[in-house]
Tab-separated table of C-alpha atoms in Angstrom:
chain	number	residue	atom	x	y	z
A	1288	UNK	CA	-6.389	-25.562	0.357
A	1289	UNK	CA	-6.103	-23.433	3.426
A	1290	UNK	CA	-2.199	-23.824	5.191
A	1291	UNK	CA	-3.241	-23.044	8.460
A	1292	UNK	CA	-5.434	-24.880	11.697
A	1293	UNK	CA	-7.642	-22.737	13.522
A	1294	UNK	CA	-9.930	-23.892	16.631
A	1295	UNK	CA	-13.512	-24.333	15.183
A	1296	UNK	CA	-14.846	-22.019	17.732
A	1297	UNK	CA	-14.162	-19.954	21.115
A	1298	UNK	CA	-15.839	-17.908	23.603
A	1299	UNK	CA	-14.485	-14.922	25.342
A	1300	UNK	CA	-16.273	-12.821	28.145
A	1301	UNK	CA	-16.475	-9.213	27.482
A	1302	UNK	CA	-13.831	-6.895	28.556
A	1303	UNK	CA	-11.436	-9.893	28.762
A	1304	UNK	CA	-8.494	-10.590	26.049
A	1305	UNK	CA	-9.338	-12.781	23.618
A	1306	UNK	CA	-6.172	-14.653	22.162
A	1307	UNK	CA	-7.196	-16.310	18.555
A	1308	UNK	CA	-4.543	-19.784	18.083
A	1309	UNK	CA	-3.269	-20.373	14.314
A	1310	UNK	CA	-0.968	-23.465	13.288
A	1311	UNK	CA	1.028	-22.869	9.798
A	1312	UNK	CA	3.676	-25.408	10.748
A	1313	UNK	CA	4.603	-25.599	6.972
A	1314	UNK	CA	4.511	-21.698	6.536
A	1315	UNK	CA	7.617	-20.637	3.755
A	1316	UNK	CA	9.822	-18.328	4.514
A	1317	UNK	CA	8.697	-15.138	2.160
A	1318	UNK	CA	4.735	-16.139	3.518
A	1319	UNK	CA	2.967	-13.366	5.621
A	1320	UNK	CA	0.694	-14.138	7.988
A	1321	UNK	CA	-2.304	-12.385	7.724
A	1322	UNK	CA	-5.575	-11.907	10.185
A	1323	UNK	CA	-9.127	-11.424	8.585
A	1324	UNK	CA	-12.423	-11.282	10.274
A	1325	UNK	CA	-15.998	-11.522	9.041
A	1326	UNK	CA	-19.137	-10.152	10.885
A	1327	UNK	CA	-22.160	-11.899	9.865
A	1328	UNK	CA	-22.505	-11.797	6.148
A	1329	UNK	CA	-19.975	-8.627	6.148
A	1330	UNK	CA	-17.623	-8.345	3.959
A	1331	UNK	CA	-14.249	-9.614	5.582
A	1332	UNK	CA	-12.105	-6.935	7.491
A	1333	UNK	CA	-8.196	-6.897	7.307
A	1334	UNK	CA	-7.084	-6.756	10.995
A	1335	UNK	CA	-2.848	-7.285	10.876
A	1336	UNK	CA	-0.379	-9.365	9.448
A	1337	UNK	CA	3.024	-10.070	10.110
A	1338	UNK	CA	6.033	-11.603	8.564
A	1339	UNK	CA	8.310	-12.603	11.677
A	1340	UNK	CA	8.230	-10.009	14.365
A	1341	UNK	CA	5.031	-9.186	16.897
A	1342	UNK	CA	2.841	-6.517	15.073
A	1343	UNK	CA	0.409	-4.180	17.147
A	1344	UNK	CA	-1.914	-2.235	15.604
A	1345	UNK	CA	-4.977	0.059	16.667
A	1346	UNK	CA	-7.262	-3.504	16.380
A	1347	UNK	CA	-5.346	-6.179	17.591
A	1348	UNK	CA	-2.042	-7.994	18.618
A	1349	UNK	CA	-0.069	-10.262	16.466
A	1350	UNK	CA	2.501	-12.548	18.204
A	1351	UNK	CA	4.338	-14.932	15.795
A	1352	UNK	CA	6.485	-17.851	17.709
A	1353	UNK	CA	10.213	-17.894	16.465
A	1354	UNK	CA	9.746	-20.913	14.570
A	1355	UNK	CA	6.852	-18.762	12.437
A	1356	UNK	CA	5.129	-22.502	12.944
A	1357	UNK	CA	2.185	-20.438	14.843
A	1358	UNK	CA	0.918	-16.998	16.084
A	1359	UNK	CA	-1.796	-16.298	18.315
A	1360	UNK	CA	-4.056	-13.023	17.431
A	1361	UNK	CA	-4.552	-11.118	20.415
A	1362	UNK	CA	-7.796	-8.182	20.857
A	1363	UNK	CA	-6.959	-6.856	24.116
A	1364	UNK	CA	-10.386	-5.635	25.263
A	1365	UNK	CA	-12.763	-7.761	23.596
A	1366	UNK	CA	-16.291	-6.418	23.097
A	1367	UNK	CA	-19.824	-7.705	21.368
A	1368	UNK	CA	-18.585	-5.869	18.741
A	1369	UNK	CA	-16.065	-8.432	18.163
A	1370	UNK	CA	-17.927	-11.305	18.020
A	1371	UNK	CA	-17.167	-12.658	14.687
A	1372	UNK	CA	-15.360	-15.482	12.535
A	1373	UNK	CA	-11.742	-14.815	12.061
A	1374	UNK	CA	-9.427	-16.045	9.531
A	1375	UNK	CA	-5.659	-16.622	9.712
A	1376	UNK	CA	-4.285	-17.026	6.230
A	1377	UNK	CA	-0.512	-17.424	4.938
A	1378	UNK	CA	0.522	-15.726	1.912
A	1379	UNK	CA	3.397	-14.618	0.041
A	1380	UNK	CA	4.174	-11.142	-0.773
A	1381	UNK	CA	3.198	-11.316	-4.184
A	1382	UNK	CA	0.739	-9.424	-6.217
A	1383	UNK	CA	-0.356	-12.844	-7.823
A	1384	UNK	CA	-1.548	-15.106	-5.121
A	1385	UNK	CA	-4.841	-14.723	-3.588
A	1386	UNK	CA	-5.836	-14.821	0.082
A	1387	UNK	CA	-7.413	-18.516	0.540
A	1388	UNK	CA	-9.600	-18.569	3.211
A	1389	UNK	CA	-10.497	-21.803	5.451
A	1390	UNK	CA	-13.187	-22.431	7.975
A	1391	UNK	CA	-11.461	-19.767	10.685
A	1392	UNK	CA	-12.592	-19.792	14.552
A	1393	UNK	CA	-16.130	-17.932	15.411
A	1394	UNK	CA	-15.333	-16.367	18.055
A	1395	UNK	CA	-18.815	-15.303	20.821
A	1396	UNK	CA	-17.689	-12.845	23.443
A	1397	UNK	CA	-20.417	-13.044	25.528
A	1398	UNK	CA	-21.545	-9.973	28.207
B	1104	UNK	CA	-16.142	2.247	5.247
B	1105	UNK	CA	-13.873	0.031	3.005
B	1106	UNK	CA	-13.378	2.529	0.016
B	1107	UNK	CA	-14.804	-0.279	-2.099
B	1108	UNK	CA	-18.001	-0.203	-3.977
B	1109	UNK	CA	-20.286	-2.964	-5.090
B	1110	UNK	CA	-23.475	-2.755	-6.541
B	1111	UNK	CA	-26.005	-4.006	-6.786
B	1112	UNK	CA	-26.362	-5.214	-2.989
B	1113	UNK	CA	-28.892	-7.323	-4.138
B	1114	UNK	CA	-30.059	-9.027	-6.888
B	1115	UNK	CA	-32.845	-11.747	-7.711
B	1116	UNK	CA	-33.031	-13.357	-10.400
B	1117	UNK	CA	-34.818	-16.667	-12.536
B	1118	UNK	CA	-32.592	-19.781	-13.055
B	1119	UNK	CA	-31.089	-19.379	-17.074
B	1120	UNK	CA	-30.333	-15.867	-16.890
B	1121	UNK	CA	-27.554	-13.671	-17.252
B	1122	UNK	CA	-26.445	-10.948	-14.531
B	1123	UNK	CA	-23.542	-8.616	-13.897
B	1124	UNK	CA	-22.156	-7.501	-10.673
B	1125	UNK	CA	-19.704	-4.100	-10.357
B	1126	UNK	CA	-16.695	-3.229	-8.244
B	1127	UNK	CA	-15.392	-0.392	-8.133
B	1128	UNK	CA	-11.906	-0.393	-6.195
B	1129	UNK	CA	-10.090	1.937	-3.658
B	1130	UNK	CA	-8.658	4.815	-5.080
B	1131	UNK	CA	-5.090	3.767	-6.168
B	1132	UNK	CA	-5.494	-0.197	-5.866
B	1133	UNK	CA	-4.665	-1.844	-9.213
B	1134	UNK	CA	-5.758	-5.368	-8.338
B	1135	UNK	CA	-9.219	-7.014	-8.077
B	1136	UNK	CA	-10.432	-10.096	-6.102
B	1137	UNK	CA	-13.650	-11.950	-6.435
B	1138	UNK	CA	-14.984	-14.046	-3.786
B	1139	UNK	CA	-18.158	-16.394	-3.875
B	1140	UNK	CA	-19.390	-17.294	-0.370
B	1141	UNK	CA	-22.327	-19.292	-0.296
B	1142	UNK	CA	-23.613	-21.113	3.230
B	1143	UNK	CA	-21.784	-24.810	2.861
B	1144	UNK	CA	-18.578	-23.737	0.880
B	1145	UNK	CA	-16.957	-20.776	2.745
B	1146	UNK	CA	-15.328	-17.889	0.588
B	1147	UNK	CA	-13.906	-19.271	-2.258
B	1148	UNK	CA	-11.304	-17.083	-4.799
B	1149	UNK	CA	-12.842	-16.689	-8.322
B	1150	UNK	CA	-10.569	-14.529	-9.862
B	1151	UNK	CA	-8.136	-11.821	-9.479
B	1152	UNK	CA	-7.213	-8.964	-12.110
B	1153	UNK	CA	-4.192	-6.859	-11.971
B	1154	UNK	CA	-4.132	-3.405	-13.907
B	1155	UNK	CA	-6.402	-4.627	-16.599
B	1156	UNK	CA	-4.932	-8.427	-16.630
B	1157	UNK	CA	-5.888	-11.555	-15.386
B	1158	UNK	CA	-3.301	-12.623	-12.664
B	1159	UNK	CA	-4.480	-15.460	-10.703
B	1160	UNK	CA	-7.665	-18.152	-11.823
B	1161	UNK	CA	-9.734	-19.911	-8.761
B	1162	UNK	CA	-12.624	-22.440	-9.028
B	1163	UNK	CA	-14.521	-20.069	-11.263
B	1164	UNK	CA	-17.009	-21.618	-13.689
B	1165	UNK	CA	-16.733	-21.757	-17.264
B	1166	UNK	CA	-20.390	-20.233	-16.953
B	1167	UNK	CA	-18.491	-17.041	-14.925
B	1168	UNK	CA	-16.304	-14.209	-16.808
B	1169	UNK	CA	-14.854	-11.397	-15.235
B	1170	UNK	CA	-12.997	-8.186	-16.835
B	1171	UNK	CA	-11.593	-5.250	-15.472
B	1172	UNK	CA	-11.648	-2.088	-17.089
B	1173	UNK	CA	-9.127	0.684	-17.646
B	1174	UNK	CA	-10.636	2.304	-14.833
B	1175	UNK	CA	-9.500	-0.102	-12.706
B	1176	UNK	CA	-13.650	-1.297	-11.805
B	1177	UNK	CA	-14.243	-4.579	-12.964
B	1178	UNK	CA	-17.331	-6.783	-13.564
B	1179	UNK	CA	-18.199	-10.214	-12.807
B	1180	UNK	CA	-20.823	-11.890	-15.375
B	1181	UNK	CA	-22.453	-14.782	-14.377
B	1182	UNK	CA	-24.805	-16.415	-17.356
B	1183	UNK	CA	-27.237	-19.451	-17.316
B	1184	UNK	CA	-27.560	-19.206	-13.782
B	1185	UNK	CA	-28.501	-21.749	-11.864
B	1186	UNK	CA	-29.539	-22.080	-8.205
B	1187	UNK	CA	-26.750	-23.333	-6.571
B	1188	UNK	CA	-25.289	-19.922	-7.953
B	1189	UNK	CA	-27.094	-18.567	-5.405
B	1190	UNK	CA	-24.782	-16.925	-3.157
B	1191	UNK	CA	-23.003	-13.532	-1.423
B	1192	UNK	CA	-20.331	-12.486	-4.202
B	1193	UNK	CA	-17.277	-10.433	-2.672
B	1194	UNK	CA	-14.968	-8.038	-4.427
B	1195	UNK	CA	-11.439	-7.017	-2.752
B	1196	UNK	CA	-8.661	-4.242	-3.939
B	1197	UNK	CA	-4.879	-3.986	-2.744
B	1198	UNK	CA	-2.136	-3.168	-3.624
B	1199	UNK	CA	1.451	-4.602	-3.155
B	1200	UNK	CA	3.252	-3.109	-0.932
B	1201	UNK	CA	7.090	-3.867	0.566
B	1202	UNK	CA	5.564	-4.941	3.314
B	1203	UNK	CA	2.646	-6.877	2.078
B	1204	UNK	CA	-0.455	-6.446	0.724
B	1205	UNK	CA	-3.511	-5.918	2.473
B	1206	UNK	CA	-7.666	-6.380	0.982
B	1207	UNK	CA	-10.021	-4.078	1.802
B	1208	UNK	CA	-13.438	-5.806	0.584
B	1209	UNK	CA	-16.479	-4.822	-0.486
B	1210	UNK	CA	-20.158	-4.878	1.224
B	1211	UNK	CA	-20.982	-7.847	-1.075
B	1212	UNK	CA	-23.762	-8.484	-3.425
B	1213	UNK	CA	-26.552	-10.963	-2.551
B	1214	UNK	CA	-27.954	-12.716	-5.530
B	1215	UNK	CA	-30.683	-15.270	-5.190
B	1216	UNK	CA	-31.253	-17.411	-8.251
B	1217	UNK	CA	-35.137	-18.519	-8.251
């Protein structure tokens, strides 16, 4: 079963930020936390994952609260493009444990 | 562009037969993920294979094998199919990392049992 809580859906106006919410209250402390999205019927895309400290990369924003109990996922300039489900996941750093997905948020940024 | 290769990207089939799906992973990955994703359960893990060996077992079917070759591209094998099997399959490749591991996945293949 999935560890995390994600909002069922959200809607974001284009240009805006868009900041994803992820509970993982009972995250361990060797778990990552790692951001996925799918695009209709795509296959998913990694976006960025994190262990403890705020992680920026070309996609997105990660911003992990000191307690590691939740992070928020942050695209900074959201566009159609975007529009999507996306998928917070914990995992340990360990070649034998796969990423178990839940229901994630679909996200609409609308124009 | 992912860097990993699935084919077919589509498949149709009759209920009772056999089919076989490809991945081919990113250059370098060792391990192999297979997903199922069909419209009311989500993507679910099948099956992962590291460097030739199975590492981690999900809710895959007795019906379902999988293998991976010393090539590193495996091959999922679904027999007596039935329509419910109906559904996008997914592979993924990583590799572990000190930092984590990240999945790069595949287009998917679409196979409609009939």
């Amino acid at each position: 079963d999935a560890k995390t809580t994600q909002p069922t859906s959200m809607d974001c106006a284009e240009g805006r930020a868009a900041n994803l919410p992820c509970n993982h209250s009972t995250i361990s402390g060797n778990e990552y936390v790692y951001w996925y999205r799918q695009i209709h019927s795509q296959g998913p895309q990694y976006i960025i994952h994190g262990l403890k400290n705020n992680e920026t990369n070309e996609m997105a924003s990660l911003i992990i609260t000191e307690d590691r109990k939740s992070s928020t996922l942050i695209l900074p300039h959201a566009t159609l493009r975007d529009t999507a489900v996306y998928y917070c996941i914990v995992r340990p750093n360990s070649g034998n444990t796969p990423l178990v997905f839940g229901k994630g948020t679909r996200l609409s940024v609308i124009a | 562009d992912s860097g990993v290769t699935q084919t077919p990207k589509h498949l149709i089939t009759a209920t009772g037969q056999r089919v076989t799906l490809r991945c081919s992973p990113r250059s370098g990955d060792l391990s192999v993920y297979w997903y199922q994703q069909s419209l009311d359960q989500g993507l679910q893990f099948l099956i992962q294979y590291y460097n030739g060996e199975e590492r981690a077992k999900g809710n895959i079917l007795e019906r379902f094998s999988a293998q991976q070759f010393p090539d590193l591209h495996s091959e999922l094998n679904l027999s007596s199919l039935e329509l419910g099997d109906s559904a996008l399959y997914f592979c993924a490749s990583g590799r572990v990392g000190l930092l984590g591991e990240k999945l790069f996945f595949g287009s998917g293949t679409q196979l409609s049992v009939l």
